[in-house]
């Protein structure tokens, strides 16, 4: 499996959520939602790989996708 921005993002999210479970604070998300997020990101990554064969183009598009989703999340959270 080739390293792509979505794979890196998924790994960071998994490490963050699992490390937070040992704390006594409220949980960030349940196991079910974590599984849904993992499957969703894996399918999006697979879709990018099927449509675009050039690894350099995949990197640019996935970084753009991550930035777009992040910006939309901030905008929705502010409202």
PDB file of N, CA, C and O in Angstrom:
ATOM      1  N   UNK A   1       0.840  -1.172   0.000  1.00  0.00           N
ATOM      2  CA  UNK A   1       0.000   0.000   0.000  1.00  0.00           C
ATOM      3  C   UNK A   1       0.889   1.239   0.000  1.00  0.00           C
ATOM      4  O   UNK A   1       1.800   1.352   0.808  1.00  0.00           O
ATOM      5  N   UNK A   2       0.625   2.146  -0.911  1.00  0.00           N
ATOM      6  CA  UNK A   2       1.416   3.361  -1.015  1.00  0.00           C
ATOM      7  C   UNK A   2       0.971   4.374   0.020  1.00  0.00           C
ATOM      8  O   UNK A   2      -0.182   4.439   0.401  1.00  0.00           O
ATOM      9  N   UNK A   3       1.923   5.176   0.457  1.00  0.00           N
ATOM     10  CA  UNK A   3       1.652   6.205   1.448  1.00  0.00           C
ATOM     11  C   UNK A   3       1.006   7.407   0.769  1.00  0.00           C
ATOM     12  O   UNK A   3       1.539   7.947  -0.201  1.00  0.00           O
ATOM     13  N   UNK A   4      -0.161   7.808   1.259  1.00  0.00           N
ATOM     14  CA  UNK A   4      -0.881   8.961   0.721  1.00  0.00           C
ATOM     15  C   UNK A   4      -1.355   9.824   1.879  1.00  0.00           C
ATOM     16  O   UNK A   4      -1.383   9.374   3.028  1.00  0.00           O
ATOM     17  N   UNK A   5      -1.741  11.069   1.602  1.00  0.00           N
ATOM     18  CA  UNK A   5      -2.201  11.954   2.682  1.00  0.00           C
ATOM     19  C   UNK A   5      -3.388  11.399   3.464  1.00  0.00           C
ATOM     20  O   UNK A   5      -3.474  11.596   4.683  1.00  0.00           O
ATOM     21  N   UNK A   6      -4.320  10.710   2.815  1.00  0.00           N
ATOM     22  CA  UNK A   6      -5.453  10.152   3.538  1.00  0.00           C
ATOM     23  C   UNK A   6      -5.020   9.019   4.471  1.00  0.00           C
ATOM     24  O   UNK A   6      -5.578   8.858   5.556  1.00  0.00           O
ATOM     25  N   UNK A   7      -4.030   8.246   4.061  1.00  0.00           N
ATOM     26  CA  UNK A   7      -3.498   7.201   4.949  1.00  0.00           C
ATOM     27  C   UNK A   7      -2.819   7.817   6.168  1.00  0.00           C
ATOM     28  O   UNK A   7      -2.975   7.333   7.285  1.00  0.00           O
ATOM     29  N   UNK A   8      -2.069   8.883   5.948  1.00  0.00           N
ATOM     30  CA  UNK A   8      -1.403   9.574   7.044  1.00  0.00           C
ATOM     31  C   UNK A   8      -2.441  10.181   7.990  1.00  0.00           C
ATOM     32  O   UNK A   8      -2.323  10.079   9.215  1.00  0.00           O
ATOM     33  N   UNK A   9      -3.482  10.807   7.419  1.00  0.00           N
ATOM     34  CA  UNK A   9      -4.553  11.393   8.223  1.00  0.00           C
ATOM     35  C   UNK A   9      -5.255  10.336   9.050  1.00  0.00           C
ATOM     36  O   UNK A   9      -5.512  10.535  10.249  1.00  0.00           O
ATOM     37  N   UNK A  10      -5.563   9.210   8.447  1.00  0.00           N
ATOM     38  CA  UNK A  10      -6.228   8.125   9.163  1.00  0.00           C
ATOM     39  C   UNK A  10      -5.353   7.607  10.307  1.00  0.00           C
ATOM     40  O   UNK A  10      -5.846   7.388  11.412  1.00  0.00           O
ATOM     41  N   UNK A  11      -4.069   7.449  10.058  1.00  0.00           N
ATOM     42  CA  UNK A  11      -3.162   6.981  11.107  1.00  0.00           C
ATOM     43  C   UNK A  11      -3.099   7.984  12.262  1.00  0.00           C
ATOM     44  O   UNK A  11      -3.138   7.589  13.435  1.00  0.00           O
ATOM     45  N   UNK A  12      -3.035   9.267  11.948  1.00  0.00           N
ATOM     46  CA  UNK A  12      -2.989  10.290  12.999  1.00  0.00           C
ATOM     47  C   UNK A  12      -4.282  10.303  13.811  1.00  0.00           C
ATOM     48  O   UNK A  12      -4.245  10.422  15.045  1.00  0.00           O
ATOM     49  N   UNK A  13      -5.420  10.181  13.150  1.00  0.00           N
ATOM     50  CA  UNK A  13      -6.706  10.160  13.853  1.00  0.00           C
ATOM     51  C   UNK A  13      -6.795   8.940  14.761  1.00  0.00           C
ATOM     52  O   UNK A  13      -7.221   9.043  15.914  1.00  0.00           O
ATOM     53  N   UNK A  14      -6.391   7.791  14.256  1.00  0.00           N
ATOM     54  CA  UNK A  14      -6.439   6.577  15.070  1.00  0.00           C
ATOM     55  C   UNK A  14      -5.548   6.685  16.301  1.00  0.00           C
ATOM     56  O   UNK A  14      -5.962   6.333  17.412  1.00  0.00           O
ATOM     57  N   UNK A  15      -4.333   7.185  16.142  1.00  0.00           N
ATOM     58  CA  UNK A  15      -3.421   7.342  17.276  1.00  0.00           C
ATOM     59  C   UNK A  15      -3.991   8.339  18.280  1.00  0.00           C
ATOM     60  O   UNK A  15      -3.966   8.103  19.492  1.00  0.00           O
ATOM     61  N   UNK A  16      -4.546   9.446  17.801  1.00  0.00           N
ATOM     62  CA  UNK A  16      -5.100  10.473  18.668  1.00  0.00           C
ATOM     63  C   UNK A  16      -6.277   9.937  19.483  1.00  0.00           C
ATOM     64  O   UNK A  16      -6.326  10.085  20.700  1.00  0.00           O
ATOM     65  N   UNK A  17      -7.228   9.291  18.794  1.00  0.00           N
ATOM     66  CA  UNK A  17      -8.424   8.792  19.479  1.00  0.00           C
ATOM     67  C   UNK A  17      -8.065   7.693  20.470  1.00  0.00           C
ATOM     68  O   UNK A  17      -8.552   7.689  21.606  1.00  0.00           O
ATOM     69  N   UNK A  18      -7.218   6.774  20.079  1.00  0.00           N
ATOM     70  CA  UNK A  18      -6.849   5.683  20.979  1.00  0.00           C
ATOM     71  C   UNK A  18      -6.060   6.207  22.184  1.00  0.00           C
ATOM     72  O   UNK A  18      -6.254   5.741  23.304  1.00  0.00           O
ATOM     73  N   UNK A  19      -5.217   7.203  21.980  1.00  0.00           N
ATOM     74  CA  UNK A  19      -4.473   7.762  23.112  1.00  0.00           C
ATOM     75  C   UNK A  19      -5.382   8.526  24.066  1.00  0.00           C
ATOM     76  O   UNK A  19      -5.120   8.578  25.266  1.00  0.00           O
ATOM     77  N   UNK A  20      -6.449   9.113  23.558  1.00  0.00           N
ATOM     78  CA  UNK A  20      -7.385   9.850  24.402  1.00  0.00           C
ATOM     79  C   UNK A  20      -8.292   8.925  25.211  1.00  0.00           C
ATOM     80  O   UNK A  20      -8.874   9.347  26.200  1.00  0.00           O
ATOM     81  N   UNK A  21      -8.466   7.665  24.810  1.00  0.00           N
ATOM     82  CA  UNK A  21      -9.338   6.744  25.517  1.00  0.00           C
ATOM     83  C   UNK A  21      -8.814   6.381  26.897  1.00  0.00           C
ATOM     84  O   UNK A  21      -9.570   5.989  27.763  1.00  0.00           O
ATOM     85  N   UNK A  22      -7.525   6.520  27.105  1.00  0.00           N
ATOM     86  CA  UNK A  22      -6.985   6.182  28.423  1.00  0.00           C
ATOM     87  C   UNK A  22      -7.212   7.303  29.434  1.00  0.00           C
ATOM     88  O   UNK A  22      -7.069   7.082  30.631  1.00  0.00           O
ATOM     89  N   UNK A  23      -7.567   8.495  28.966  1.00  0.00           N
ATOM     90  CA  UNK A  23      -7.811   9.601  29.887  1.00  0.00           C
ATOM     91  C   UNK A  23      -9.219   9.491  30.478  1.00  0.00           C
ATOM     92  O   UNK A  23     -10.072   8.773  29.969  1.00  0.00           O
ATOM     93  N   UNK A  24      -9.444  10.227  31.536  1.00  0.00           N
ATOM     94  CA  UNK A  24     -10.731  10.169  32.221  1.00  0.00           C
ATOM     95  C   UNK A  24     -11.736  11.164  31.648  1.00  0.00           C
ATOM     96  O   UNK A  24     -12.851  11.261  32.154  1.00  0.00           O
ATOM     97  N   UNK A  25     -11.363  11.911  30.640  1.00  0.00           N
ATOM     98  CA  UNK A  25     -12.273  12.880  30.031  1.00  0.00           C
ATOM     99  C   UNK A  25     -13.311  12.163  29.176  1.00  0.00           C
ATOM    100  O   UNK A  25     -13.231  10.963  28.936  1.00  0.00           O
ATOM    101  N   UNK A  26     -14.285  12.953  28.704  1.00  0.00           N
ATOM    102  CA  UNK A  26     -15.326  12.396  27.842  1.00  0.00           C
ATOM    103  C   UNK A  26     -14.703  11.886  26.541  1.00  0.00           C
ATOM    104  O   UNK A  26     -13.783  12.494  25.994  1.00  0.00           O
ATOM    105  N   UNK A  27     -15.199  10.766  26.065  1.00  0.00           N
ATOM    106  CA  UNK A  27     -14.648  10.142  24.861  1.00  0.00           C
ATOM    107  C   UNK A  27     -14.937  11.005  23.617  1.00  0.00           C
ATOM    108  O   UNK A  27     -15.991  11.626  23.505  1.00  0.00           O
ATOM    109  N   UNK A  28     -13.988  11.034  22.699  1.00  0.00           N
ATOM    110  CA  UNK A  28     -14.124  11.825  21.479  1.00  0.00           C
ATOM    111  C   UNK A  28     -15.167  11.201  20.560  1.00  0.00           C
ATOM    112  O   UNK A  28     -16.016  11.889  20.014  1.00  0.00           O
ATOM    113  N   UNK A  29     -15.094   9.891  20.388  1.00  0.00           N
ATOM    114  CA  UNK A  29     -16.067   9.174  19.562  1.00  0.00           C
ATOM    115  C   UNK A  29     -16.106   7.721  20.000  1.00  0.00           C
ATOM    116  O   UNK A  29     -15.175   7.227  20.622  1.00  0.00           O
ATOM    117  N   UNK A  30     -17.189   7.054  19.634  1.00  0.00           N
ATOM    118  CA  UNK A  30     -17.350   5.653  20.021  1.00  0.00           C
ATOM    119  C   UNK A  30     -16.596   4.758  19.040  1.00  0.00           C
ATOM    120  O   UNK A  30     -16.132   5.204  17.985  1.00  0.00           O
ATOM    121  N   UNK A  31     -16.492   3.476  19.398  1.00  0.00           N
ATOM    122  CA  UNK A  31     -15.840   2.507  18.512  1.00  0.00           C
ATOM    123  C   UNK A  31     -16.565   2.433  17.173  1.00  0.00           C
ATOM    124  O   UNK A  31     -15.938   2.292  16.128  1.00  0.00           O
ATOM    125  N   UNK A  32     -17.886   2.505  17.195  1.00  0.00           N
ATOM    126  CA  UNK A  32     -18.669   2.417  15.963  1.00  0.00           C
ATOM    127  C   UNK A  32     -18.360   3.554  15.009  1.00  0.00           C
ATOM    128  O   UNK A  32     -18.152   3.346  13.808  1.00  0.00           O
ATOM    129  N   UNK A  33     -18.341   4.787  15.537  1.00  0.00           N
ATOM    130  CA  UNK A  33     -18.037   5.936  14.676  1.00  0.00           C
ATOM    131  C   UNK A  33     -16.594   5.906  14.186  1.00  0.00           C
ATOM    132  O   UNK A  33     -16.296   6.329  13.067  1.00  0.00           O
ATOM    133  N   UNK A  34     -15.699   5.405  15.004  1.00  0.00           N
ATOM    134  CA  UNK A  34     -14.307   5.272  14.574  1.00  0.00           C
ATOM    135  C   UNK A  34     -14.190   4.267  13.425  1.00  0.00           C
ATOM    136  O   UNK A  34     -13.457   4.502  12.457  1.00  0.00           O
ATOM    137  N   UNK A  35     -14.937   3.183  13.514  1.00  0.00           N
ATOM    138  CA  UNK A  35     -14.955   2.195  12.434  1.00  0.00           C
ATOM    139  C   UNK A  35     -15.540   2.787  11.155  1.00  0.00           C
ATOM    140  O   UNK A  35     -15.003   2.589  10.063  1.00  0.00           O
ATOM    141  N   UNK A  36     -16.626   3.539  11.286  1.00  0.00           N
ATOM    142  CA  UNK A  36     -17.244   4.190  10.123  1.00  0.00           C
ATOM    143  C   UNK A  36     -16.257   5.169   9.482  1.00  0.00           C
ATOM    144  O   UNK A  36     -16.103   5.200   8.254  1.00  0.00           O
ATOM    145  N   UNK A  37     -15.569   5.975  10.296  1.00  0.00           N
ATOM    146  CA  UNK A  37     -14.594   6.923   9.778  1.00  0.00           C
ATOM    147  C   UNK A  37     -13.444   6.216   9.072  1.00  0.00           C
ATOM    148  O   UNK A  37     -13.004   6.633   7.997  1.00  0.00           O
ATOM    149  N   UNK A  38     -12.970   5.117   9.647  1.00  0.00           N
ATOM    150  CA  UNK A  38     -11.880   4.348   9.046  1.00  0.00           C
ATOM    151  C   UNK A  38     -12.282   3.786   7.691  1.00  0.00           C
ATOM    152  O   UNK A  38     -11.539   3.914   6.712  1.00  0.00           O
ATOM    153  N   UNK A  39     -13.456   3.195   7.617  1.00  0.00           N
ATOM    154  CA  UNK A  39     -13.934   2.627   6.347  1.00  0.00           C
ATOM    155  C   UNK A  39     -14.151   3.736   5.324  1.00  0.00           C
ATOM    156  O   UNK A  39     -13.774   3.593   4.150  1.00  0.00           O
ATOM    157  N   UNK A  40     -14.733   4.859   5.752  1.00  0.00           N
ATOM    158  CA  UNK A  40     -14.987   5.976   4.836  1.00  0.00           C
ATOM    159  C   UNK A  40     -13.679   6.512   4.241  1.00  0.00           C
ATOM    160  O   UNK A  40     -13.572   6.696   3.027  1.00  0.00           O
ATOM    161  N   UNK A  41     -12.684   6.761   5.091  1.00  0.00           N
ATOM    162  CA  UNK A  41     -11.412   7.275   4.582  1.00  0.00           C
ATOM    163  C   UNK A  41     -10.702   6.259   3.687  1.00  0.00           C
ATOM    164  O   UNK A  41     -10.076   6.632   2.689  1.00  0.00           O
ATOM    165  N   UNK A  42     -10.808   4.985   4.013  1.00  0.00           N
ATOM    166  CA  UNK A  42     -10.193   3.954   3.172  1.00  0.00           C
ATOM    167  C   UNK A  42     -10.878   3.903   1.801  1.00  0.00           C
ATOM    168  O   UNK A  42     -10.205   3.759   0.771  1.00  0.00           O
ATOM    169  N   UNK A  43     -12.197   4.030   1.771  1.00  0.00           N
ATOM    170  CA  UNK A  43     -12.920   4.010   0.491  1.00  0.00           C
ATOM    171  C   UNK A  43     -12.624   5.260  -0.342  1.00  0.00           C
ATOM    172  O   UNK A  43     -12.473   5.171  -1.565  1.00  0.00           O
ATOM    173  N   UNK A  44     -12.529   6.413   0.301  1.00  0.00           N
ATOM    174  CA  UNK A  44     -12.174   7.639  -0.419  1.00  0.00           C
ATOM    175  C   UNK A  44     -10.770   7.507  -1.009  1.00  0.00           C
ATOM    176  O   UNK A  44     -10.527   7.868  -2.162  1.00  0.00           O
ATOM    177  N   UNK A  45      -9.842   6.968  -0.229  1.00  0.00           N
ATOM    178  CA  UNK A  45      -8.480   6.760  -0.720  1.00  0.00           C
ATOM    179  C   UNK A  45      -8.476   5.798  -1.913  1.00  0.00           C
ATOM    180  O   UNK A  45      -7.808   6.045  -2.919  1.00  0.00           O
ATOM    181  N   UNK A  46      -9.230   4.733  -1.803  1.00  0.00           N
ATOM    182  CA  UNK A  46      -9.329   3.765  -2.904  1.00  0.00           C
ATOM    183  C   UNK A  46      -9.925   4.412  -4.149  1.00  0.00           C
ATOM    184  O   UNK A  46      -9.466   4.177  -5.270  1.00  0.00           O
ATOM    185  N   UNK A  47     -10.944   5.249  -3.956  1.00  0.00           N
ATOM    186  CA  UNK A  47     -11.548   5.956  -5.087  1.00  0.00           C
ATOM    187  C   UNK A  47     -10.550   6.861  -5.788  1.00  0.00           C
ATOM    188  O   UNK A  47     -10.488   6.906  -7.024  1.00  0.00           O
ATOM    189  N   UNK A  48      -9.760   7.612  -5.020  1.00  0.00           N
ATOM    190  CA  UNK A  48      -8.728   8.457  -5.617  1.00  0.00           C
ATOM    191  C   UNK A  48      -7.729   7.606  -6.401  1.00  0.00           C
ATOM    192  O   UNK A  48      -7.302   7.978  -7.488  1.00  0.00           O
ATOM    193  N   UNK A  49      -7.350   6.460  -5.857  1.00  0.00           N
ATOM    194  CA  UNK A  49      -6.371   5.599  -6.539  1.00  0.00           C
ATOM    195  C   UNK A  49      -6.924   5.007  -7.826  1.00  0.00           C
ATOM    196  O   UNK A  49      -6.187   4.783  -8.778  1.00  0.00           O
ATOM    197  N   UNK A  50      -8.230   4.721  -7.860  1.00  0.00           N
ATOM    198  CA  UNK A  50      -8.834   4.158  -9.074  1.00  0.00           C
ATOM    199  C   UNK A  50      -8.965   5.199 -10.181  1.00  0.00           C
ATOM    200  O   UNK A  50      -8.780   4.884 -11.362  1.00  0.00           O
ATOM    201  N   UNK A  51      -9.305   6.435  -9.809  1.00  0.00           N
ATOM    202  CA  UNK A  51      -9.516   7.474 -10.815  1.00  0.00           C
ATOM    203  C   UNK A  51      -8.218   8.102 -11.303  1.00  0.00           C
ATOM    204  O   UNK A  51      -8.127   8.521 -12.447  1.00  0.00           O
ATOM    205  N   UNK A  52      -7.232   8.204 -10.454  1.00  0.00           N
ATOM    206  CA  UNK A  52      -5.979   8.872 -10.801  1.00  0.00           C
ATOM    207  C   UNK A  52      -4.822   7.901 -10.592  1.00  0.00           C
ATOM    208  O   UNK A  52      -4.613   7.401  -9.492  1.00  0.00           O
ATOM    209  N   UNK A  53      -4.062   7.653 -11.617  1.00  0.00           N
ATOM    210  CA  UNK A  53      -2.946   6.698 -11.542  1.00  0.00           C
ATOM    211  C   UNK A  53      -1.635   7.355 -11.126  1.00  0.00           C
ATOM    212  O   UNK A  53      -0.761   6.707 -10.584  1.00  0.00           O
ATOM    213  N   UNK A  54      -1.488   8.657 -11.395  1.00  0.00           N
ATOM    214  CA  UNK A  54      -0.255   9.363 -11.077  1.00  0.00           C
ATOM    215  C   UNK A  54      -0.203   9.673  -9.576  1.00  0.00           C
ATOM    216  O   UNK A  54      -1.087  10.341  -9.035  1.00  0.00           O
ATOM    217  N   UNK A  55       0.816   9.165  -8.881  1.00  0.00           N
ATOM    218  CA  UNK A  55       0.915   9.315  -7.435  1.00  0.00           C
ATOM    219  C   UNK A  55       1.074  10.786  -7.027  1.00  0.00           C
ATOM    220  O   UNK A  55       0.522  11.217  -6.012  1.00  0.00           O
ATOM    221  N   UNK A  56       1.779  11.578  -7.842  1.00  0.00           N
ATOM    222  CA  UNK A  56       1.956  12.997  -7.524  1.00  0.00           C
ATOM    223  C   UNK A  56       0.613  13.722  -7.569  1.00  0.00           C
ATOM    224  O   UNK A  56       0.312  14.538  -6.707  1.00  0.00           O
ATOM    225  N   UNK A  57      -0.210  13.391  -8.541  1.00  0.00           N
ATOM    226  CA  UNK A  57      -1.536  14.017  -8.664  1.00  0.00           C
ATOM    227  C   UNK A  57      -2.444  13.588  -7.501  1.00  0.00           C
ATOM    228  O   UNK A  57      -3.212  14.397  -6.979  1.00  0.00           O
ATOM    229  N   UNK A  58      -2.345  12.323  -7.103  1.00  0.00           N
ATOM    230  CA  UNK A  58      -3.134  11.836  -5.965  1.00  0.00           C
ATOM    231  C   UNK A  58      -2.774  12.628  -4.714  1.00  0.00           C
ATOM    232  O   UNK A  58      -3.660  13.021  -3.957  1.00  0.00           O
ATOM    233  N   UNK A  59      -1.488  12.888  -4.496  1.00  0.00           N
ATOM    234  CA  UNK A  59      -1.065  13.640  -3.317  1.00  0.00           C
ATOM    235  C   UNK A  59      -1.691  15.034  -3.317  1.00  0.00           C
ATOM    236  O   UNK A  59      -2.222  15.479  -2.315  1.00  0.00           O
ATOM    237  N   UNK A  60      -1.622  15.735  -4.443  1.00  0.00           N
ATOM    238  CA  UNK A  60      -2.187  17.086  -4.513  1.00  0.00           C
ATOM    239  C   UNK A  60      -3.696  17.076  -4.300  1.00  0.00           C
ATOM    240  O   UNK A  60      -4.240  17.898  -3.563  1.00  0.00           O
ATOM    241  N   UNK A  61      -4.388  16.142  -4.931  1.00  0.00           N
ATOM    242  CA  UNK A  61      -5.841  16.076  -4.804  1.00  0.00           C
ATOM    243  C   UNK A  61      -6.270  15.687  -3.395  1.00  0.00           C
ATOM    244  O   UNK A  61      -7.243  16.236  -2.859  1.00  0.00           O
ATOM    245  N   UNK A  62      -5.590  14.754  -2.768  1.00  0.00           N
ATOM    246  CA  UNK A  62      -5.958  14.345  -1.419  1.00  0.00           C
ATOM    247  C   UNK A  62      -5.657  15.441  -0.400  1.00  0.00           C
ATOM    248  O   UNK A  62      -6.427  15.634   0.548  1.00  0.00           O
ATOM    249  N   UNK A  63      -4.558  16.154  -0.570  1.00  0.00           N
ATOM    250  CA  UNK A  63      -4.280  17.282   0.323  1.00  0.00           C
ATOM    251  C   UNK A  63      -5.359  18.343   0.156  1.00  0.00           C
ATOM    252  O   UNK A  63      -5.847  18.912   1.139  1.00  0.00           O
ATOM    253  N   UNK A  64      -5.766  18.606  -1.089  1.00  0.00           N
ATOM    254  CA  UNK A  64      -6.861  19.541  -1.334  1.00  0.00           C
ATOM    255  C   UNK A  64      -8.159  19.074  -0.701  1.00  0.00           C
ATOM    256  O   UNK A  64      -8.907  19.871  -0.119  1.00  0.00           O
ATOM    257  N   UNK A  65      -8.441  17.790  -0.793  1.00  0.00           N
ATOM    258  CA  UNK A  65      -9.649  17.220  -0.193  1.00  0.00           C
ATOM    259  C   UNK A  65      -9.625  17.391   1.329  1.00  0.00           C
ATOM    260  O   UNK A  65     -10.622  17.809   1.936  1.00  0.00           O
ATOM    261  N   UNK A  66      -8.496  17.103   1.955  1.00  0.00           N
ATOM    262  CA  UNK A  66      -8.371  17.231   3.405  1.00  0.00           C
ATOM    263  C   UNK A  66      -8.543  18.697   3.820  1.00  0.00           C
ATOM    264  O   UNK A  66      -9.238  19.003   4.798  1.00  0.00           O
ATOM    265  N   UNK A  67      -7.925  19.622   3.086  1.00  0.00           N
ATOM    266  CA  UNK A  67      -8.069  21.042   3.404  1.00  0.00           C
ATOM    267  C   UNK A  67      -9.512  21.507   3.234  1.00  0.00           C
ATOM    268  O   UNK A  67     -10.031  22.257   4.068  1.00  0.00           O
ATOM    269  N   UNK A  68     -10.181  21.079   2.169  1.00  0.00           N
ATOM    270  CA  UNK A  68     -11.573  21.457   1.920  1.00  0.00           C
ATOM    271  C   UNK A  68     -12.485  20.951   3.043  1.00  0.00           C
ATOM    272  O   UNK A  68     -13.311  21.704   3.571  1.00  0.00           O
ATOM    273  N   UNK A  69     -12.321  19.700   3.426  1.00  0.00           N
ATOM    274  CA  UNK A  69     -13.132  19.139   4.512  1.00  0.00           C
ATOM    275  C   UNK A  69     -12.841  19.865   5.821  1.00  0.00           C
ATOM    276  O   UNK A  69     -13.761  20.186   6.585  1.00  0.00           O
ATOM    277  N   UNK A  70     -11.579  20.165   6.084  1.00  0.00           N
ATOM    278  CA  UNK A  70     -11.220  20.878   7.305  1.00  0.00           C
ATOM    279  C   UNK A  70     -11.817  22.272   7.348  1.00  0.00           C
ATOM    280  O   UNK A  70     -12.354  22.711   8.378  1.00  0.00           O
ATOM    281  N   UNK A  71     -11.766  22.995   6.233  1.00  0.00           N
ATOM    282  CA  UNK A  71     -12.344  24.339   6.163  1.00  0.00           C
ATOM    283  C   UNK A  71     -13.857  24.286   6.345  1.00  0.00           C
ATOM    284  O   UNK A  71     -14.442  25.091   7.075  1.00  0.00           O
ATOM    285  N   UNK A  72     -14.507  23.309   5.704  1.00  0.00           N
ATOM    286  CA  UNK A  72     -15.959  23.158   5.865  1.00  0.00           C
ATOM    287  C   UNK A  72     -16.323  22.831   7.305  1.00  0.00           C
ATOM    288  O   UNK A  72     -17.338  23.334   7.825  1.00  0.00           O
ATOM    289  N   UNK A  73     -15.549  22.014   7.968  1.00  0.00           N
ATOM    290  CA  UNK A  73     -15.810  21.685   9.371  1.00  0.00           C
ATOM    291  C   UNK A  73     -15.696  22.910  10.262  1.00  0.00           C
ATOM    292  O   UNK A  73     -16.516  23.124  11.152  1.00  0.00           O
ATOM    293  N   UNK A  74     -14.701  23.753  10.017  1.00  0.00           N
ATOM    294  CA  UNK A  74     -14.533  24.976  10.807  1.00  0.00           C
ATOM    295  C   UNK A  74     -15.708  25.913  10.563  1.00  0.00           C
ATOM    296  O   UNK A  74     -16.253  26.504  11.511  1.00  0.00           O
ATOM    297  N   UNK A  75     -16.104  26.080   9.317  1.00  0.00           N
ATOM    298  CA  UNK A  75     -17.235  26.954   8.988  1.00  0.00           C
ATOM    299  C   UNK A  75     -18.519  26.467   9.642  1.00  0.00           C
ATOM    300  O   UNK A  75     -19.269  27.251  10.224  1.00  0.00           O
ATOM    301  N   UNK A  76     -18.773  25.162   9.556  1.00  0.00           N
ATOM    302  CA  UNK A  76     -19.986  24.607  10.169  1.00  0.00           C
ATOM    303  C   UNK A  76     -19.957  24.705  11.686  1.00  0.00           C
ATOM    304  O   UNK A  76     -20.984  24.921  12.323  1.00  0.00           O
ATOM    305  N   UNK A  77     -18.782  24.575  12.277  1.00  0.00           N
ATOM    306  CA  UNK A  77     -18.661  24.658  13.739  1.00  0.00           C
ATOM    307  C   UNK A  77     -18.897  26.088  14.224  1.00  0.00           C
ATOM    308  O   UNK A  77     -19.406  26.283  15.321  1.00  0.00           O
ATOM    309  N   UNK A  78     -18.548  27.083  13.421  1.00  0.00           N
ATOM    310  CA  UNK A  78     -18.714  28.494  13.799  1.00  0.00           C
ATOM    311  C   UNK A  78     -20.174  28.910  13.764  1.00  0.00           C
ATOM    312  O   UNK A  78     -20.556  29.855  14.448  1.00  0.00           O
ATOM    313  N   UNK A  79     -20.994  28.246  12.978  1.00  0.00           N
ATOM    314  CA  UNK A  79     -22.397  28.664  12.851  1.00  0.00           C
ATOM    315  C   UNK A  79     -23.232  28.153  13.975  1.00  0.00           C
ATOM    316  O   UNK A  79     -23.105  27.250  14.635  1.00  0.00           O
TER     317      UNK A  79
END
